[in-house]
mmCIF file with all atom_site columns, C-alpha atoms in Angstrom:
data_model
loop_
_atom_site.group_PDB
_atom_site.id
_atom_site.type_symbol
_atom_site.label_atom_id
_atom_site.label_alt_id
_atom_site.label_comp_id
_atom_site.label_asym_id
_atom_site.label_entity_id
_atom_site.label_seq_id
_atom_site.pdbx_PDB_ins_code
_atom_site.Cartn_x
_atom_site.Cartn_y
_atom_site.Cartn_z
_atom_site.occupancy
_atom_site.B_iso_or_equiv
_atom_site.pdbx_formal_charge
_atom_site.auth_seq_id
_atom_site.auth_comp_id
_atom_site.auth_asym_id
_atom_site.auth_atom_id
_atom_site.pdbx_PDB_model_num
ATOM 1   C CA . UNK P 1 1   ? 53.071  16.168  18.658  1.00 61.00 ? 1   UNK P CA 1
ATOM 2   C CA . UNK P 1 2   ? 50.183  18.715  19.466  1.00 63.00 ? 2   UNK P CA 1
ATOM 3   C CA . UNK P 1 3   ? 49.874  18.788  15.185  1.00 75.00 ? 3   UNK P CA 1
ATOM 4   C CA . UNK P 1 4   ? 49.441  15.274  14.622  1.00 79.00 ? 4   UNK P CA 1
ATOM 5   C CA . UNK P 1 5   ? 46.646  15.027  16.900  1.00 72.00 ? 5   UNK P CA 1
ATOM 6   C CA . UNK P 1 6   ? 45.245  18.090  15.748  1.00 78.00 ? 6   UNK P CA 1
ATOM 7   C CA . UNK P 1 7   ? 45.486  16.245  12.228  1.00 75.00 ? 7   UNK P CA 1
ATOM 8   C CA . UNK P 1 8   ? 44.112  13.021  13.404  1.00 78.00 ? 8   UNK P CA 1
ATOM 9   C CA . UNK P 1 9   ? 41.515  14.478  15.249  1.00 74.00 ? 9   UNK P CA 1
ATOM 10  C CA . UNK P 1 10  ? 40.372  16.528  12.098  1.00 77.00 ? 10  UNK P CA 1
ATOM 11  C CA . UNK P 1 11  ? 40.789  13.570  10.133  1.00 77.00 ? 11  UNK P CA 1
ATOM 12  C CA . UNK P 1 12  ? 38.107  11.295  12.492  1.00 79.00 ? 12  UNK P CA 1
ATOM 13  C CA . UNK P 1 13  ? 35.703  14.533  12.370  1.00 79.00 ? 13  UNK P CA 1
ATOM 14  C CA . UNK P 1 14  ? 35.481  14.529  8.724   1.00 82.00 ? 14  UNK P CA 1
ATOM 15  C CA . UNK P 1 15  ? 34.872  10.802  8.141   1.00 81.00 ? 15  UNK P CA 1
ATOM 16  C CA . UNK P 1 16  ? 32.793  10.602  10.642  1.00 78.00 ? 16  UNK P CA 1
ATOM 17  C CA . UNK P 1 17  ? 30.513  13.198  8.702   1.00 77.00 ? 17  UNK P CA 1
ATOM 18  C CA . UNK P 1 18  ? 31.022  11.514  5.345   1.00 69.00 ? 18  UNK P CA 1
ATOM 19  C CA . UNK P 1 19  ? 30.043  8.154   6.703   1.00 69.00 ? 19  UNK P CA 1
ATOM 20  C CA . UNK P 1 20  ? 26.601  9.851   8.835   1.00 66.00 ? 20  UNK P CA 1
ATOM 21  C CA . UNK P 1 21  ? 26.022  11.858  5.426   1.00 67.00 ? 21  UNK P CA 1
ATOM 22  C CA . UNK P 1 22  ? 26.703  8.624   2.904   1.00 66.00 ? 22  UNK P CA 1
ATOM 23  C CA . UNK P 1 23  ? 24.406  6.278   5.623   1.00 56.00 ? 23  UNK P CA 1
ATOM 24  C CA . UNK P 1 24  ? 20.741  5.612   4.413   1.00 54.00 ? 24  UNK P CA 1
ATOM 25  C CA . UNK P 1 25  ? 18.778  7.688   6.085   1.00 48.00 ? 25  UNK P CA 1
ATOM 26  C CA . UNK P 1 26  ? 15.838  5.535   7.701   1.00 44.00 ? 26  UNK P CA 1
ATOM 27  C CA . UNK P 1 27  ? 12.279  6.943   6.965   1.00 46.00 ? 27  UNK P CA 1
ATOM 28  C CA . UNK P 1 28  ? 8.648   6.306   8.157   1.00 47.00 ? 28  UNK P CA 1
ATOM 29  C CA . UNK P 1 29  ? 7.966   4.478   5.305   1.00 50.00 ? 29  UNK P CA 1
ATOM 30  C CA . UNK P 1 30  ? 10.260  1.528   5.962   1.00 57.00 ? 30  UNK P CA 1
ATOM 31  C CA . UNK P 1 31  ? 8.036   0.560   8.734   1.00 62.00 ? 31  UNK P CA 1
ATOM 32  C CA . UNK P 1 32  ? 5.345   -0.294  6.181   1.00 68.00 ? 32  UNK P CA 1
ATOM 33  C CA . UNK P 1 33  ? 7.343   -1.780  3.556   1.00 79.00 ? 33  UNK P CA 1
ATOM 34  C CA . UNK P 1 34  ? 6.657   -5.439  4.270   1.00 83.00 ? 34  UNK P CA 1
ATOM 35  C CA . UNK P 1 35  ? 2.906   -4.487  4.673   1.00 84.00 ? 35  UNK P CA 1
ATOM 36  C CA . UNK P 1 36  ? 3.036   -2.598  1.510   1.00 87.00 ? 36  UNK P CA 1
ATOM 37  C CA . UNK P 1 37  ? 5.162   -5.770  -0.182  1.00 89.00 ? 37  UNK P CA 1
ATOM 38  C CA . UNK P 1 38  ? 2.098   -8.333  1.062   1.00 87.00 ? 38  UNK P CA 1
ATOM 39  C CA . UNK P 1 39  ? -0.580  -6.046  -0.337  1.00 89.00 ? 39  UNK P CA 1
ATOM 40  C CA . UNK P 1 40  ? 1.022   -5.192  -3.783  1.00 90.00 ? 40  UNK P CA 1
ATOM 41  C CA . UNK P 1 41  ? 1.739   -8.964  -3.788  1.00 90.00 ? 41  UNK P CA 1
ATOM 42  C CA . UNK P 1 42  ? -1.973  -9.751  -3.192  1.00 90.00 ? 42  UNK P CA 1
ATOM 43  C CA . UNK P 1 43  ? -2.980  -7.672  -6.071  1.00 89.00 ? 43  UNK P CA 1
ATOM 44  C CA . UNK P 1 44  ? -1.016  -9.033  -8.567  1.00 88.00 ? 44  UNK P CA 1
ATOM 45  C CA . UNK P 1 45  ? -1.902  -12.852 -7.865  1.00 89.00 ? 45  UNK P CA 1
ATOM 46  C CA . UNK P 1 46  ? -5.858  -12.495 -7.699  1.00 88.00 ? 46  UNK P CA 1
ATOM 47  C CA . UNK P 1 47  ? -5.562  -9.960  -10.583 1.00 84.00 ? 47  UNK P CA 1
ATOM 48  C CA . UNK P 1 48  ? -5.403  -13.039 -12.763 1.00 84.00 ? 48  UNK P CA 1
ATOM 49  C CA . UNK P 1 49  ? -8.616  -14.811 -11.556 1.00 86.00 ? 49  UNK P CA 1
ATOM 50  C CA . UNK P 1 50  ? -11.715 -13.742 -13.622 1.00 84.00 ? 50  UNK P CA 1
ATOM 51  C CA . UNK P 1 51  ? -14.072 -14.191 -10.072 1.00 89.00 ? 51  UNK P CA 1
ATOM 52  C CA . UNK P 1 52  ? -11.973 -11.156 -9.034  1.00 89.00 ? 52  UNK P CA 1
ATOM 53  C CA . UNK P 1 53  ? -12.338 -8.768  -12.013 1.00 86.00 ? 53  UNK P CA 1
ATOM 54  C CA . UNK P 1 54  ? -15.735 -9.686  -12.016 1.00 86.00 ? 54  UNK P CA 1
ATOM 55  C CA . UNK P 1 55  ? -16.582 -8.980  -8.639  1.00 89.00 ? 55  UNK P CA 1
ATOM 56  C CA . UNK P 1 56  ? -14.300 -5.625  -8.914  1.00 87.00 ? 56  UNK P CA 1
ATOM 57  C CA . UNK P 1 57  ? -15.660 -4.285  -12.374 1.00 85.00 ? 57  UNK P CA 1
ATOM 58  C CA . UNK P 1 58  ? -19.045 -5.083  -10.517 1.00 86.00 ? 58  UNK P CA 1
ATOM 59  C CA . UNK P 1 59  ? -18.473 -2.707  -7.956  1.00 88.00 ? 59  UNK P CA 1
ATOM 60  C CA . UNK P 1 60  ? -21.594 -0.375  -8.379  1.00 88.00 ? 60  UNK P CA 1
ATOM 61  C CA . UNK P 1 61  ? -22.232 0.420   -4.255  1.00 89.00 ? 61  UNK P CA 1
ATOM 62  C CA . UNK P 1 62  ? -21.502 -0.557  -1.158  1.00 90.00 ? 62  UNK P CA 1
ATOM 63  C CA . UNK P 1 63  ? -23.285 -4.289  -1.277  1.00 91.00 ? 63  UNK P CA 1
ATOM 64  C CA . UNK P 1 64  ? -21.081 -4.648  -4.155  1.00 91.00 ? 64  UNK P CA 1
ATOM 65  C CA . UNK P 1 65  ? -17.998 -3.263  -2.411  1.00 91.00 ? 65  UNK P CA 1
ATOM 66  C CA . UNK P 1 66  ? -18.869 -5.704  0.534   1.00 93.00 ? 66  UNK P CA 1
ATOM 67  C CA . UNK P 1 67  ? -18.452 -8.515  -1.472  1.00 93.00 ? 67  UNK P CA 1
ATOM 68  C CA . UNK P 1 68  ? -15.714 -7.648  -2.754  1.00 92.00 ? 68  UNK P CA 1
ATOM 69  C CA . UNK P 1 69  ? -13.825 -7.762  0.753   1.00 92.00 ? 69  UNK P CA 1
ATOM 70  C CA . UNK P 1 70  ? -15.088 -10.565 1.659   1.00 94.00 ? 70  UNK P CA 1
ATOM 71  C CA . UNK P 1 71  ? -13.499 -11.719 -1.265  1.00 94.00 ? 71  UNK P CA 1
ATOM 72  C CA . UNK P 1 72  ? -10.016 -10.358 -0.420  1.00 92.00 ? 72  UNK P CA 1
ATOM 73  C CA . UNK P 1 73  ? -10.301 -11.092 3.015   1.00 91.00 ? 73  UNK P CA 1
ATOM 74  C CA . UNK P 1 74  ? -8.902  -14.032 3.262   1.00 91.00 ? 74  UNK P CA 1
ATOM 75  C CA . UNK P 1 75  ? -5.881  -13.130 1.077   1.00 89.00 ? 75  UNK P CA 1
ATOM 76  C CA . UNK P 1 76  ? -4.742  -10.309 3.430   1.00 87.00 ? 76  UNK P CA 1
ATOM 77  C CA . UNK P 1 77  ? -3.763  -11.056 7.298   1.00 84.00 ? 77  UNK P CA 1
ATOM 78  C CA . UNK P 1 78  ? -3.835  -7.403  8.639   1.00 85.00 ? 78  UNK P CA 1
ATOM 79  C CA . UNK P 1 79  ? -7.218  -5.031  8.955   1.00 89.00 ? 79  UNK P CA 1
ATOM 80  C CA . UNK P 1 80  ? -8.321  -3.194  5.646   1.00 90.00 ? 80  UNK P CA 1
ATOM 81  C CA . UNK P 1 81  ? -10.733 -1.072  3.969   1.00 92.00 ? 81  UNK P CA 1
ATOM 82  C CA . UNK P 1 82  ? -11.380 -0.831  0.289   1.00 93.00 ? 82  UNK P CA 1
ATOM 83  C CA . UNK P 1 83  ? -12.347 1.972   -2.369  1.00 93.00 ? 83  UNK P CA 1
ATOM 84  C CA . UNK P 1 84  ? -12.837 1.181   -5.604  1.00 92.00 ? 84  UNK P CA 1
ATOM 85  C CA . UNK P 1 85  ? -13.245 4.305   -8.728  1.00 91.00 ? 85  UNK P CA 1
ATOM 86  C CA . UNK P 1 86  ? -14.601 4.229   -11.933 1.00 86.00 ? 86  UNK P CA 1
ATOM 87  C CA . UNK P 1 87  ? -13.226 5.894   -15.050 1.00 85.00 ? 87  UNK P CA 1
ATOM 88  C CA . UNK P 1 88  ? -15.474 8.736   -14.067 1.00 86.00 ? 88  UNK P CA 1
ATOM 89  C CA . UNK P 1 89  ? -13.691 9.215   -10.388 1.00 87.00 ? 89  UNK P CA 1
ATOM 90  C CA . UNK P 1 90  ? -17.578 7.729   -8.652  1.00 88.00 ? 90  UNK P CA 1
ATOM 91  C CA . UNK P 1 91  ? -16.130 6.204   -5.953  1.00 90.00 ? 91  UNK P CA 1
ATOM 92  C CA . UNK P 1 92  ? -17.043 3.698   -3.678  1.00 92.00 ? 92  UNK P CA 1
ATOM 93  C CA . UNK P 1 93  ? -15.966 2.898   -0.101  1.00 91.00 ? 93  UNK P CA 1
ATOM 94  C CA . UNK P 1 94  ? -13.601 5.197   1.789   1.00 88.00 ? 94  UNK P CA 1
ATOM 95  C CA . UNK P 1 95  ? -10.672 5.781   3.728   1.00 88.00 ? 95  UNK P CA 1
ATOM 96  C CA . UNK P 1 96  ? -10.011 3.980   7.076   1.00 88.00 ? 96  UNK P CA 1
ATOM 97  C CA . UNK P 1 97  ? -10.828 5.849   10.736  1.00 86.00 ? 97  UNK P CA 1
ATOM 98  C CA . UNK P 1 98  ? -6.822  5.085   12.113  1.00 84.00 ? 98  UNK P CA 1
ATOM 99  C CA . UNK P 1 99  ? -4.343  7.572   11.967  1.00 82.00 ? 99  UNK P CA 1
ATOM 100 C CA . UNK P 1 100 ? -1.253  5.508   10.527  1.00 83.00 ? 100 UNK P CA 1
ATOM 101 C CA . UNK P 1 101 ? -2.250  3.756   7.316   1.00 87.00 ? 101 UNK P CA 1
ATOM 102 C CA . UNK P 1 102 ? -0.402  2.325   4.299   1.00 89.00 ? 102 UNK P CA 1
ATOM 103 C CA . UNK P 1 103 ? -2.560  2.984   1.116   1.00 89.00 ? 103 UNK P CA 1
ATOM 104 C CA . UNK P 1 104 ? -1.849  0.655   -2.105  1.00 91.00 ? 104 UNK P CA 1
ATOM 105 C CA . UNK P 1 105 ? -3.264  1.555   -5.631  1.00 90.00 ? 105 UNK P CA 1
ATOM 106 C CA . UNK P 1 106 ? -3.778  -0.708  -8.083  1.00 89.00 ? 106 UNK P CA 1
ATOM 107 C CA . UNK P 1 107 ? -5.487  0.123   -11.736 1.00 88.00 ? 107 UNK P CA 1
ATOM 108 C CA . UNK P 1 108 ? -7.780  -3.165  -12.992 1.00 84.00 ? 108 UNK P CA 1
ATOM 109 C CA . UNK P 1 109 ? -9.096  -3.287  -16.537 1.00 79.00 ? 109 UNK P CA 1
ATOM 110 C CA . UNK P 1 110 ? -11.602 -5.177  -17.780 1.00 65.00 ? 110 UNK P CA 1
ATOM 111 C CA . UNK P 1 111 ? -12.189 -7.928  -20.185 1.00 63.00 ? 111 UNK P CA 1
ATOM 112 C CA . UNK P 1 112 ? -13.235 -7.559  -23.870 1.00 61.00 ? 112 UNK P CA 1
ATOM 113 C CA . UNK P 1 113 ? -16.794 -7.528  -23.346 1.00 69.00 ? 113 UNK P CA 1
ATOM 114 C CA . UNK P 1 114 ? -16.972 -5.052  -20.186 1.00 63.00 ? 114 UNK P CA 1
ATOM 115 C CA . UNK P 1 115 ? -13.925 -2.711  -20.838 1.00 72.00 ? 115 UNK P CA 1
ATOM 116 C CA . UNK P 1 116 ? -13.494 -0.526  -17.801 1.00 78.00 ? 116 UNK P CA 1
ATOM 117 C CA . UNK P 1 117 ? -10.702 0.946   -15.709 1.00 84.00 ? 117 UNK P CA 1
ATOM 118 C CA . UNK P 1 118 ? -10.684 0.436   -12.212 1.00 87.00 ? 118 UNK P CA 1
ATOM 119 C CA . UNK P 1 119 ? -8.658  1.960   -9.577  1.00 91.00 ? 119 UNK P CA 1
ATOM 120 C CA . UNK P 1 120 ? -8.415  -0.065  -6.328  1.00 92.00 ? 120 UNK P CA 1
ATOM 121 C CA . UNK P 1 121 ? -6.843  1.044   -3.175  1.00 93.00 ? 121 UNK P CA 1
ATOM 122 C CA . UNK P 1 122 ? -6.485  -0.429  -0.470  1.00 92.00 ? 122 UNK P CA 1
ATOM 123 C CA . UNK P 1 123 ? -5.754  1.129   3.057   1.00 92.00 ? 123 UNK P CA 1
ATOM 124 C CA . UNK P 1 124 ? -4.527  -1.266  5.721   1.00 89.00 ? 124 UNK P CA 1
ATOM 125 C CA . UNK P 1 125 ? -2.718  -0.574  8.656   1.00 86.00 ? 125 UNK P CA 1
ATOM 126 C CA . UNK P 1 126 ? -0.616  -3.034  11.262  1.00 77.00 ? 126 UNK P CA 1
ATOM 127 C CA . UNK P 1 127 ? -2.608  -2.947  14.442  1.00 65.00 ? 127 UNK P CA 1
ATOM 128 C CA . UNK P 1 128 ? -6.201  -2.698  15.183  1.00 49.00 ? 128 UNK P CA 1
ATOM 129 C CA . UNK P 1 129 ? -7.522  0.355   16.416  1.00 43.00 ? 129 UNK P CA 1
ATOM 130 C CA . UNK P 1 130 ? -8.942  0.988   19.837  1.00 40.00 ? 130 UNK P CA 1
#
């Protein structure tokens, strides 16, 4: 009697182990998936309209930059901040001022007449800061 539940007991240990080991293991970055998701999203539809490479490959300071957001603005529903690189790593804009941000990168070229690259990222985080 005593071995059989000796046996079944050892048997409920080791599955139980198996089954926490073979569970996904749930990390920080799941919490900023869908926000992640929306941005990438974002990037990809208004990477198609020529107002939005032109405003981006005319990103040459901070006016620039602001015009840019306003641009995107309306496209993305949580708080943001923008900086855009040349080729040449001169960036403009900077990182946000919150602690917990999701950042998004997204390479642009240009057209045939104006051929840069672009990098694009774009910090944005769920709530607002105090």
């Amino acid at each position: 009697m005593m071995k059989t539940f000796e046996a079944m007991l050892a048997a409920a240990v080791i599955i139980s182990t198996l089954a926490l080991l073979a569970s996904p293991m749930f990390m920080a970055g799941t919490r900023y998936s869908e926000l992640r998701k929306a941005i990438e999203r974002m990037l990809l539809s208004l990477s198609d309209k020529d107002e939005f490479r032109t405003l981006v490959l005319g990103v040459k300071d901070e006016s620039s930059l602001n015009a840019l957001k306003e641009y995107m603005d309306p496209y993305i529903d949580y708080p943001f901040e923008l900086e855009v690189c040349d080729e040449n790593n001169n960036c403009w804009g900077s990182k946000p001022a919150v602690k917990n941000y999701v950042t998004v990168t997204y390479l642009l070229d240009g057209n045939l007449t104006d051929y840069n690259i672009m990098k694009i990222k774009v910090y944005s985080w769920i709530f607002r800061s105090e």
